[in-house]
Short mmCIF file of C-alpha atoms in Angstrom, two decimals:
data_model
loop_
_atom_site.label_atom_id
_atom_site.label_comp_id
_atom_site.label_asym_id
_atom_site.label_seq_id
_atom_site.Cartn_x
_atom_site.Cartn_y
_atom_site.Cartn_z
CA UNK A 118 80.76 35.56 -26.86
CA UNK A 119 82.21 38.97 -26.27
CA UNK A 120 78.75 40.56 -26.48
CA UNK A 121 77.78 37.95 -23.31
CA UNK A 122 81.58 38.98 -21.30
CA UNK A 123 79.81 42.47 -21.30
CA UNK A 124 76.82 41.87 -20.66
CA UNK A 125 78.22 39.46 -17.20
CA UNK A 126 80.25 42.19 -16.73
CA UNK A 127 77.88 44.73 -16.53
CA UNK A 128 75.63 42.90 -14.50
CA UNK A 129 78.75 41.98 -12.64
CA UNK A 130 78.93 46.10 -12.09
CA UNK A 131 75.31 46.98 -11.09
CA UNK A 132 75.22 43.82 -8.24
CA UNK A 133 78.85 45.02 -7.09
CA UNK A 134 76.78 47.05 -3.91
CA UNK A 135 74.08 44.36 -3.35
CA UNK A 136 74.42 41.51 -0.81
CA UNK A 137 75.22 38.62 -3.67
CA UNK A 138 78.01 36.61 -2.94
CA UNK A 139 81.15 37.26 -3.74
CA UNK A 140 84.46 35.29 -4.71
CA UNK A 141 88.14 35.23 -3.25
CA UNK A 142 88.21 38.66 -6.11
CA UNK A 143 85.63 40.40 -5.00
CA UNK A 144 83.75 39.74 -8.34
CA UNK A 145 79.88 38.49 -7.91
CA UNK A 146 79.48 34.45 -7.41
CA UNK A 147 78.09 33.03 -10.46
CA UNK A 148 76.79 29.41 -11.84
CA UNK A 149 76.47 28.37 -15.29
CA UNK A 150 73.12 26.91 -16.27
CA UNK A 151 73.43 24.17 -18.84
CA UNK A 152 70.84 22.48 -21.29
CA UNK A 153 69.82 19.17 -23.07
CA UNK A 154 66.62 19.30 -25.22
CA UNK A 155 67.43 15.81 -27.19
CA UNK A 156 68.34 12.75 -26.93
CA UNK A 157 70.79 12.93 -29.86
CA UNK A 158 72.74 15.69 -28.04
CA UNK A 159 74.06 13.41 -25.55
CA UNK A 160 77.39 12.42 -25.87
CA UNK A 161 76.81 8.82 -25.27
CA UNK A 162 80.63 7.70 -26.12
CA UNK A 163 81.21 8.64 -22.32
CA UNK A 164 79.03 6.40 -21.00
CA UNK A 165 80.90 3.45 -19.17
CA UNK A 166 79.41 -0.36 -19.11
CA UNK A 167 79.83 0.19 -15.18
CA UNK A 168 76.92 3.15 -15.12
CA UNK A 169 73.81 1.58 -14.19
CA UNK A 170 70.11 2.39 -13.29
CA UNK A 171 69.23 2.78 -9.50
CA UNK A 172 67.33 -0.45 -8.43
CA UNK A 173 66.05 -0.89 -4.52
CA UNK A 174 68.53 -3.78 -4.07
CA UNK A 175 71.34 -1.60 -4.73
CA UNK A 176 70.41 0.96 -1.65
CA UNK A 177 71.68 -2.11 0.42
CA UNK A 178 75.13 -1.34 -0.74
CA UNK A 179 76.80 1.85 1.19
CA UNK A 180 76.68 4.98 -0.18
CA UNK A 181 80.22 6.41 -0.40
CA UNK A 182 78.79 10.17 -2.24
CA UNK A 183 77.87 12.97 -0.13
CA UNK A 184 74.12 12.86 -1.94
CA UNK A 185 71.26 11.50 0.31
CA UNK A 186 72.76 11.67 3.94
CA UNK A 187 70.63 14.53 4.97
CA UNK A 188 67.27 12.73 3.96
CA UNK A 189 66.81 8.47 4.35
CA UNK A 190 69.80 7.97 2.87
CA UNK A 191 68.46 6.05 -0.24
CA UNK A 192 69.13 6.67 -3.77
CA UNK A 193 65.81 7.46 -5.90
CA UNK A 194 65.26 5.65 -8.27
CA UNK A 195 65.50 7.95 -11.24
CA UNK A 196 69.36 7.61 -10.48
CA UNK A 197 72.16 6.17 -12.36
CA UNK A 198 75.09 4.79 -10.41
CA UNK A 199 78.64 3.28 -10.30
CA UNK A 200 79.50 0.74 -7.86
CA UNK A 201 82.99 -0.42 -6.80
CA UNK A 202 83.97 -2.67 -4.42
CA UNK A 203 80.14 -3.26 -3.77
CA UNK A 204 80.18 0.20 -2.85
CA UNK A 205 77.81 2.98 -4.71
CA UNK A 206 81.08 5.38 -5.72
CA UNK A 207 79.19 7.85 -7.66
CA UNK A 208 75.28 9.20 -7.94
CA UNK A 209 73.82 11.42 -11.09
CA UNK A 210 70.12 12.74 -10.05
CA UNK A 211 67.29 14.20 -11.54
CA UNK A 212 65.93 17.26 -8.97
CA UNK A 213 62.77 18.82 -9.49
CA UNK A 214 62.85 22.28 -11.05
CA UNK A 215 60.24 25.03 -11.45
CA UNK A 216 58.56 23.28 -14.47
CA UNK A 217 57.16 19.44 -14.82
CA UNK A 218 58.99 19.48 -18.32
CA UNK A 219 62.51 20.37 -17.12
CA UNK A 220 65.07 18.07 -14.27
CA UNK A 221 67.72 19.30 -13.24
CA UNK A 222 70.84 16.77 -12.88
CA UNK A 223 73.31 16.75 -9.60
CA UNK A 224 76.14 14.51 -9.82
CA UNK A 225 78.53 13.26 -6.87
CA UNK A 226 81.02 10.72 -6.91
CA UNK A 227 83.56 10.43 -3.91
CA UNK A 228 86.77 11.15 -3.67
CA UNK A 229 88.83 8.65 -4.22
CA UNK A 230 87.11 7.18 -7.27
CA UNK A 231 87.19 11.03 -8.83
CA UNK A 232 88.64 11.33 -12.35
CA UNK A 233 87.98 7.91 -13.71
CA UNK A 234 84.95 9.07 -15.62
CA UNK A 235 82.24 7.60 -13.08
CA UNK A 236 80.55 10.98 -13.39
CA UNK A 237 80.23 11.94 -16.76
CA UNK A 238 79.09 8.34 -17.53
CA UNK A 239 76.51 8.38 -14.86
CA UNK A 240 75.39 12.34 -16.04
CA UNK A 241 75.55 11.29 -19.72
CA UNK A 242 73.07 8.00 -19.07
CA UNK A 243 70.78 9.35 -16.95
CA UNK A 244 70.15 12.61 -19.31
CA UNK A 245 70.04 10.19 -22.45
CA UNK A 246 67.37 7.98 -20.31
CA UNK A 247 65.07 11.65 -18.74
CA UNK A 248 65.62 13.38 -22.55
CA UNK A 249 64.13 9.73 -24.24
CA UNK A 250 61.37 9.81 -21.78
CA UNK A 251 60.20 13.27 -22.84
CA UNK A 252 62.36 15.23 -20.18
CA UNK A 253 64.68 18.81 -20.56
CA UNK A 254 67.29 18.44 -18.82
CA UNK A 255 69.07 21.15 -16.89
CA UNK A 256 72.57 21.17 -15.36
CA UNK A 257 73.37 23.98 -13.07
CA UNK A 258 77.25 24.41 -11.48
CA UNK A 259 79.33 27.29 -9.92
CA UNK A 260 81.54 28.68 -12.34
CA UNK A 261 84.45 27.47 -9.56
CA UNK A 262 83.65 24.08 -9.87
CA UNK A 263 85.66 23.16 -12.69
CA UNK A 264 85.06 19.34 -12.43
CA UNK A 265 81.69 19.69 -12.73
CA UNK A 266 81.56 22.32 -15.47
CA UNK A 267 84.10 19.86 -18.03
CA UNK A 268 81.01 17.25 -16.83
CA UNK A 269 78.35 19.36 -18.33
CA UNK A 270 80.68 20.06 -21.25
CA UNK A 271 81.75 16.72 -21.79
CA UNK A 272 78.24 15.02 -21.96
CA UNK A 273 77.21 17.60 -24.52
CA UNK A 274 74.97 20.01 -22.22
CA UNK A 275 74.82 23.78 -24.03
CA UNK A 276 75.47 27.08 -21.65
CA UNK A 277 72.48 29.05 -21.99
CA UNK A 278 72.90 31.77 -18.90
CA UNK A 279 74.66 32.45 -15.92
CA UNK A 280 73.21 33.18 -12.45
CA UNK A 281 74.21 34.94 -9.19
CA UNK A 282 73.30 33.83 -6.10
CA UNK A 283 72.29 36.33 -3.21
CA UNK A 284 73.88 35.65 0.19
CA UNK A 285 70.49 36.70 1.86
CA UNK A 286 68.64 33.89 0.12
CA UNK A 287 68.87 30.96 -2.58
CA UNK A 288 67.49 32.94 -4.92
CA UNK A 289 68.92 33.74 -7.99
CA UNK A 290 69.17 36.51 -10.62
CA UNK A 291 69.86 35.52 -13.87
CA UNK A 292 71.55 36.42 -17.11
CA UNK A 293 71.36 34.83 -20.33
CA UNK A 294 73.07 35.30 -23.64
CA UNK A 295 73.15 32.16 -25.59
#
């Protein structure tokens, strides 16, 4: 661990006078990239009996997450989700990625049903579900985000890198030490 904190930091150092974004402390943005590679690392006691499997006749119930509202505003089908109050409440997604073996997962739930769970439950099932089907799964968050990062935790996922984002562009350098 201390060999990585140097490592960051170093990189952390050389990117210090490129245009990569920066936080409230001047030190370079970063995400953590997470990893499942089996089913049996899933930590499946999170999942609630509310989590579910996107069907089509649940995109007739509103969608109360921020996910979807730029495109049709339908939940794919490779989703799982909570609903409350026949409302969806919370979405975990697979996204492609740069390799047809690996999906990335984004969860959202919204704010007011944040904290009961919704999201691990919905991250956990849908990575047990994409990891029995033959899937990686990937889990990428900004180190800020410290809802999201207890998620990945939580569920199991394993750090394997960090990476900085350039303000230029959404591409990323990368760093990994696990």
């Amino acid at each position: 661990r201390e060999a990585f904190e140097f490592i960051c930091n170093g990189v952390d150092e050389f990117l210090k006078d490129k245009p990569y974004r920066r936080d409230t402390y001047g030190k370079t943005r970063y995400y953590n990239k997470y990893m499942l590679t089996d089913p049996s690392e899933v930590n499946t006691s999170v999942i609630l009996s509310s989590s579910q499997k996107m069907m089509p006749s649940l995109n007739e119930l509103r969608n109360m997450t921020s996910l979807f509202y730029e495109e049709n505003g339908l939940v794919p089908e490779t989703s799982f989700v909570s609903v409350e109050d026949g409302k969806i409440v919370s979405v975990a997604t697979g996204n492609d990625t740069e390799s047809d073996s690996v999906l990335e997962l984004t969860v959202n739930t919204c704010v007011e049903c944040r904290g009961k769970g919704y999201g691990a439950s919905n991250t956990a099932s849908l990575a047990h579900y994409l990891l029995k089907k033959g899937y990686k799964v990937a889990y990428s968050v900004s180190n800020y985000n410290k809802a999201s990062n207890k998620i990945a935790k939580k569920c199991g996922f394993r750090k394997v890198g960090r990476f900085y984002e350039s303000q230029s562009s959404s591409i990323y350098g990368c760093a990994q030490g696990f």
